[in-house]
Coordinates of C-alpha atoms and ligand atoms in Angstrom, one line a residue:
X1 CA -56.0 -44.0 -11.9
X2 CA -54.6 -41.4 -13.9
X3 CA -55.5 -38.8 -10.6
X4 CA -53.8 -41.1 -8.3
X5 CA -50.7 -41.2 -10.3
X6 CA -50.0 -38.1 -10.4
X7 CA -50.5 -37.4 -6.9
X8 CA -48.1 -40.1 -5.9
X9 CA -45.8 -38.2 -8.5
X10 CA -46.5 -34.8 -6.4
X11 CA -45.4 -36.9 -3.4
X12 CA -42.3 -38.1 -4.6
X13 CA -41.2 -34.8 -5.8
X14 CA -42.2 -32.9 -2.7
X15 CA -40.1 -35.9 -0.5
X16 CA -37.2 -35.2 -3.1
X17 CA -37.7 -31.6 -2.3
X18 CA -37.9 -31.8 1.3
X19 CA -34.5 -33.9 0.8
X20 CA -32.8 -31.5 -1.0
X21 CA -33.7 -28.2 1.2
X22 CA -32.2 -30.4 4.3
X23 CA -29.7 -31.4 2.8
X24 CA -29.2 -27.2 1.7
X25 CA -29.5 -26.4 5.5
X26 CA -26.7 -28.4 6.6
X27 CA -24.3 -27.3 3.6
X28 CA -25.3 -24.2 5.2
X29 CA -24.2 -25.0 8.6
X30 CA -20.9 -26.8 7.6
X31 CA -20.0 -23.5 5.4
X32 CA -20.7 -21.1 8.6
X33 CA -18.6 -23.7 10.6
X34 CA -15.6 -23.1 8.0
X35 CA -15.9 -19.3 7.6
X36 CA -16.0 -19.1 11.6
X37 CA -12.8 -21.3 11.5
X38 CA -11.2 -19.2 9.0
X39 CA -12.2 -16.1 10.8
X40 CA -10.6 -17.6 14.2
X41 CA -7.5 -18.2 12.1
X42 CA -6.9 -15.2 10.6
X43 CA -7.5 -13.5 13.8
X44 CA -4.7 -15.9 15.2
X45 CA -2.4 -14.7 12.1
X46 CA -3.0 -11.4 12.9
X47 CA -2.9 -10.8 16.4
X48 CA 0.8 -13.1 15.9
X49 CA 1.9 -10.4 13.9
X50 CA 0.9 -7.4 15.9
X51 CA 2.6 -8.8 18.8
X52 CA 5.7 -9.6 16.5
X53 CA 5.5 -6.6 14.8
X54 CA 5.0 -4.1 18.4
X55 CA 8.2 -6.1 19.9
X56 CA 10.3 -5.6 17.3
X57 CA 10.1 -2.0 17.1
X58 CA 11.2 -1.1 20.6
X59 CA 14.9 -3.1 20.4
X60 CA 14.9 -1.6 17.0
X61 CA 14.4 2.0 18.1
X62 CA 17.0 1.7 21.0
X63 CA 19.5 0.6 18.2
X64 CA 18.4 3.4 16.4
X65 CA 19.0 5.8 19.1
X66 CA 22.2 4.3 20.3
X67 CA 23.7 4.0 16.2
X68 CA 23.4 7.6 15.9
X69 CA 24.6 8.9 19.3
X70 CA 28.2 6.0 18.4
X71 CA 28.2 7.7 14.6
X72 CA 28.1 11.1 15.7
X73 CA 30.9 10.7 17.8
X74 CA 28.8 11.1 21.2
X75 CA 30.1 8.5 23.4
X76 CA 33.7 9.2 22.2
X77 CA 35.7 9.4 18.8
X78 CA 35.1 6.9 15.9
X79 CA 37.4 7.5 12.9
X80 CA 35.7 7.5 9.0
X81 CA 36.2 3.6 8.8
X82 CA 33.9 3.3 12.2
X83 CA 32.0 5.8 11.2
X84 CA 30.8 4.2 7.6
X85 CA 30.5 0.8 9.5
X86 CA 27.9 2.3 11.9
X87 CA 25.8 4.5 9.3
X88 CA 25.7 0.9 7.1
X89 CA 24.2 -0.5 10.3
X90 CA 21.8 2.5 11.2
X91 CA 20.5 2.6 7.6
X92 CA 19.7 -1.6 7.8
X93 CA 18.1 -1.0 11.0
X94 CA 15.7 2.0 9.1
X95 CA 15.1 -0.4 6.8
X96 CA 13.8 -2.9 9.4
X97 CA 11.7 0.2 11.2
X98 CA 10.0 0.5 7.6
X99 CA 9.4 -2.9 7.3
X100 CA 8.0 -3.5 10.4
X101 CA 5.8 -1.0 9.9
X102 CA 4.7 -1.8 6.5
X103 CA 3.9 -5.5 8.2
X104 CA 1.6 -3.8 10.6
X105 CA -0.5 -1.9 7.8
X106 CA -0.7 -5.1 5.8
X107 CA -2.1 -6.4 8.7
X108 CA -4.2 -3.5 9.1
X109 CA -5.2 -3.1 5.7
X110 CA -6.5 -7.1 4.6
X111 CA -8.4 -7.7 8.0
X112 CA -9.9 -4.3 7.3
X113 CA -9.4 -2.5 10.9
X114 CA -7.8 0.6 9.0
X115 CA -10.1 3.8 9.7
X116 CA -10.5 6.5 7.6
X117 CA -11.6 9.8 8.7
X118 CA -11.8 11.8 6.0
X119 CA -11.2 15.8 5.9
X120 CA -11.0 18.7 3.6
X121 CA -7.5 19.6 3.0
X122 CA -5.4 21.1 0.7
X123 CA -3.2 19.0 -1.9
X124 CA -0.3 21.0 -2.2
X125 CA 0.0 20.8 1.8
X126 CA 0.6 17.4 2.0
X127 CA 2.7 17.5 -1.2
X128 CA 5.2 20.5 0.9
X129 CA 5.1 17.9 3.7
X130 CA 6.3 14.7 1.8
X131 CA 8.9 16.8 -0.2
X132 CA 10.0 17.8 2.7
X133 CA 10.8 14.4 4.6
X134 CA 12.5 13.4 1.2
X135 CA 16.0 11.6 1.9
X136 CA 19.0 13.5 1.6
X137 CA 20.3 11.5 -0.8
X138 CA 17.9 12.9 -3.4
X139 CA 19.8 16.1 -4.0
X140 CA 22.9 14.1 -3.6
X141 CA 22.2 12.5 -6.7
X142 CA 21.2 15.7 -8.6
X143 CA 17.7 14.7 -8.9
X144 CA 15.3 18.3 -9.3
X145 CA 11.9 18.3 -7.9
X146 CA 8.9 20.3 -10.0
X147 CA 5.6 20.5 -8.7
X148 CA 2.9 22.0 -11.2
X149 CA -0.5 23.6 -11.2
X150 CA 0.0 25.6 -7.8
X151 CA -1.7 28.6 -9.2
X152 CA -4.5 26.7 -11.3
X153 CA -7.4 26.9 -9.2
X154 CA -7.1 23.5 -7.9
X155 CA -10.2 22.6 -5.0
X156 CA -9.7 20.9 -2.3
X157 CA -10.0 17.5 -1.2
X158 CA -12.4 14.9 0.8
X159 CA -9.4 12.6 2.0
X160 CA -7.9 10.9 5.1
X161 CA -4.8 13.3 5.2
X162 CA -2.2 10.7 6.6
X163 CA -3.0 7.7 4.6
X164 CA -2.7 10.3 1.1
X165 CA 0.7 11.4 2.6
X166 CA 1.6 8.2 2.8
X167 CA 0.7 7.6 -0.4
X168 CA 2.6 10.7 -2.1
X169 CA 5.4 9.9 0.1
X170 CA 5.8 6.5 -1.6
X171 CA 5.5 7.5 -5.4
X172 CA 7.8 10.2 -4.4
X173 CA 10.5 8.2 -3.1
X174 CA 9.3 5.5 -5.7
X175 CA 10.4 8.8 -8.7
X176 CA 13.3 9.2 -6.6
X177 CA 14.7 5.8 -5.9
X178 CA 14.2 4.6 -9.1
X179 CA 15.7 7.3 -11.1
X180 CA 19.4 5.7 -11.1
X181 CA 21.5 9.4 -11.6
X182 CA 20.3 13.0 -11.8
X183 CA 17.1 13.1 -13.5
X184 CA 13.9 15.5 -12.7
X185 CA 10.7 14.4 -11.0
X186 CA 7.5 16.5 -11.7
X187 CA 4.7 16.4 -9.4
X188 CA 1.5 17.8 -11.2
X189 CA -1.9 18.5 -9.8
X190 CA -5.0 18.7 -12.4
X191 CA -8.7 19.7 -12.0
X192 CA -10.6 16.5 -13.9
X193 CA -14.2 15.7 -13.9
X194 CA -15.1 16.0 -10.0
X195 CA -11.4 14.5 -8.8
X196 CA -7.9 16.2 -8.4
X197 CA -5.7 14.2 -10.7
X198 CA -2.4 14.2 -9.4
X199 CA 0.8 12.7 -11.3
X200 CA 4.0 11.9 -10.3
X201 CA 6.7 11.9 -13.3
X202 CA 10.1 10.4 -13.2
X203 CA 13.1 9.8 -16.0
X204 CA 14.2 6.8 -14.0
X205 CA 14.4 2.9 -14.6
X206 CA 10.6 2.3 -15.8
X207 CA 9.0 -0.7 -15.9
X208 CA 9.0 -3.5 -18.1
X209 CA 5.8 -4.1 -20.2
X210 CA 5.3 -8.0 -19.7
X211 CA 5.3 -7.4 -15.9
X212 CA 3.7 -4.4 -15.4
X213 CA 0.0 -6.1 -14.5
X214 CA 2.2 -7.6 -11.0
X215 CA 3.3 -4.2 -9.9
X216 CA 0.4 -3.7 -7.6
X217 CA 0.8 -7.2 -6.2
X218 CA 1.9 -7.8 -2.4
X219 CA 5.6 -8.0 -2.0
X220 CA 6.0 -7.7 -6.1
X221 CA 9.6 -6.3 -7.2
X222 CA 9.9 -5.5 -10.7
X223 CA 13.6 -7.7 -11.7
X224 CA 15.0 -4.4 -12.7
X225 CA 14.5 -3.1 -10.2
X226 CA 15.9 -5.6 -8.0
X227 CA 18.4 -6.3 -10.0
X228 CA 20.1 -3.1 -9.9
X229 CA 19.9 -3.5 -5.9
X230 CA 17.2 -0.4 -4.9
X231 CA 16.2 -0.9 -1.3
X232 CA 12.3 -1.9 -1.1
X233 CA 10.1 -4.2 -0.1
X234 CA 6.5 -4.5 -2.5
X235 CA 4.5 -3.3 -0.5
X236 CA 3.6 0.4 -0.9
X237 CA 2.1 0.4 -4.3
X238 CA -0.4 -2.5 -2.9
X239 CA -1.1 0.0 0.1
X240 CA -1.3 3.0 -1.6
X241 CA -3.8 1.1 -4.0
X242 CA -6.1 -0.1 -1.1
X243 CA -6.0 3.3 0.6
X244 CA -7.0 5.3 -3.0
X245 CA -9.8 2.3 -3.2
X246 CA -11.1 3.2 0.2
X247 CA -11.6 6.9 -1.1
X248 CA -13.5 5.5 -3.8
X249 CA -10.8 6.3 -6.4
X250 CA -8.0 4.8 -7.8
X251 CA -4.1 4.4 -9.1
X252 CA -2.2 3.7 -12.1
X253 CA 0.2 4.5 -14.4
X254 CA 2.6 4.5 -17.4
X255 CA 5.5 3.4 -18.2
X256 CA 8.5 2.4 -20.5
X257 CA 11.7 0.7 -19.6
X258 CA 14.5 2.6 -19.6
X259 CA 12.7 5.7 -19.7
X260 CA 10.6 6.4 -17.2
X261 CA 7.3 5.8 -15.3
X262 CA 4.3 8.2 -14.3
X263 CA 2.0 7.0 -11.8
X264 CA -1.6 8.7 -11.9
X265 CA -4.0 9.3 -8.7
X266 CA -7.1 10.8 -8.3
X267 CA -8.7 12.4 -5.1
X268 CA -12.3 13.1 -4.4
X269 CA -13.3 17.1 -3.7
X270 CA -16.5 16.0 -2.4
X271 CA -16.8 13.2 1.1
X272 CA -16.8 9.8 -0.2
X273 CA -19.9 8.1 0.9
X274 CA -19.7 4.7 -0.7
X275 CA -18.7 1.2 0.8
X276 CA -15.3 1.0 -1.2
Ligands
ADP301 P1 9.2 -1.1 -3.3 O1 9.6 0.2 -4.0 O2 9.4 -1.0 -1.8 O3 9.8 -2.3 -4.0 P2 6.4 -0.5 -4.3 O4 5.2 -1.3 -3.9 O5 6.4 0.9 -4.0 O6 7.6 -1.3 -3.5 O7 6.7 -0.8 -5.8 C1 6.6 -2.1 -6.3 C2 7.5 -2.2 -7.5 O8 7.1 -1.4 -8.6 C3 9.0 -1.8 -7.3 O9 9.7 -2.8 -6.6 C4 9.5 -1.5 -8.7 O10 9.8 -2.7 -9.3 C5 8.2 -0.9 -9.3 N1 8.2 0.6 -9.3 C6 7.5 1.3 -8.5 N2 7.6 2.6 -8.7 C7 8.5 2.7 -9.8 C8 9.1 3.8 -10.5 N3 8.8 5.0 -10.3 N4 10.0 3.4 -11.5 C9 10.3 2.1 -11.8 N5 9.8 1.1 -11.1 C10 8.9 1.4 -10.1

């Protein structure tokens, strides 16, 4: 009796069991059937703003060609009036340039078809290089530029050399664009612990303290910052942060309000290897 009892008991629980893995299998195949979906959709999304992004920028390099041949006076005279009318428009239509290409590394960047090829080169190469694409209106406003630890023995680095320019480009014109007057920016390269620390110093605006956890957010503008009408978009401190990530290394930095931010990366002197 007892035997027979607890065999039907085996039974039921096996049935139950058999029930339950089924049941697992098709939660299974429902969830592939969503993730394919989503796939399909975010391929959609992104193959709608490639095509977006790619037709915008020829009409928007014509107009850049065009605005500067009409402000320097090429296809006839233009008096100063004119002449501050059309360098409004050129600089909007820069702003669009940088915008659309910053769309098309977003795009890049979160459906992961970024490469990375990664090279030895030399920091204070790609430091020369982004100092020297800085805006003109950097010395216009009196800011000075410092870079330290040129003669400190500094090794190179395992990096993809154009994604780290970009990146040094935008904490430059971050130290730059945020620093309202004059003010000095001091670029400064550090042996630490198997990396290349490099900081990026500025006197400027800062950032507030209660929303400095958003700064590396997509599309995230401090309201100082906006409010005092600097040009930007939120988006290159997200980039920079993927493309430091993807070198198995990161950003981040300090800062106070009203006085001044330094943002901190680190580089790797030896080839990344790991899946970031
Ligand atoms: P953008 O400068 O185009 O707005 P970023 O992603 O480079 O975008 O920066 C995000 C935000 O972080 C900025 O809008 C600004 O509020 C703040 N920020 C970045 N760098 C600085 C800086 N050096 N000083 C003050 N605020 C900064």
């Amino acid at each position: 009796m007892e035997n027979n009892s607890d065999s039907q008991k085996l039974i039921d629980a096996n049935n139950e069991l058999d029930k339950v893995s089924k049941m697992l299998v098709r939660r299974d195949r429902e969830l592939s059937l969503v993730k394919e979906q989503a796939l399909q959709v975010d391929e959609l999304k992104s193959e709608f703003v490639s095509t977006v992004a790619h037709q915008l920028r020829t009409p928007l390099a014509g107009n850049k060609w065009i605005l500067s041949m009409l402000s320097h006076g090429e296809v006839g005279p233009v008096n100063e009036e004119q002449k501050a009318f059309l360098v409004k428009v050129y600089n909007s239509n820069e702003r669009m340039v940088t915008l659309v290409s910053e769309l098309l590394d977003i795009d890049r960047v979160t459906t992961n078809r970024i490469k990375y090829t990664f090279v030895e080169a030399d920091i204070f190469t790609l430091i020369n290089k982004a100092l020297a694409e800085l805006s003109p209106s950097v010395e216009m406003k009196g800011i000075r530029i410092f870079v330290e630890g040129r003669d400190s023995g500094i090794p190179k680095v395992f990096i993809d050399a154009d994604k780290i320019a970009a990146v040094l480009q935008n904490l430059i014109d971050n130290a730059t664009k945020y620093t309202l007057g004059s003010g000095d920016v001091i670029i400064k390269v550090e042996k630490n612990d198997g990396h290349v620390k490099l900081s990026v110093k500025d006197n400027g605006i800062g950032i507030p303290k209660n929303v400095q956890n958003k700064i590396f957010t997509l599309f995230y503008r401090a309201p100082n910052a906006t409010q005092v009408e600097i040009d930007g978009s939120g988006a290159g401190l997200y980039l920079s942060k993927k493309i430091l990530n993807k070198h198995g290394t990161d950003i981040w930095f300090e800062s106070e309000e009203g006085k001044g931010s330094t943002f901190y990366v680190t580089l790797p002197t030896k080839p990344f290897k790991g899946v970031a």
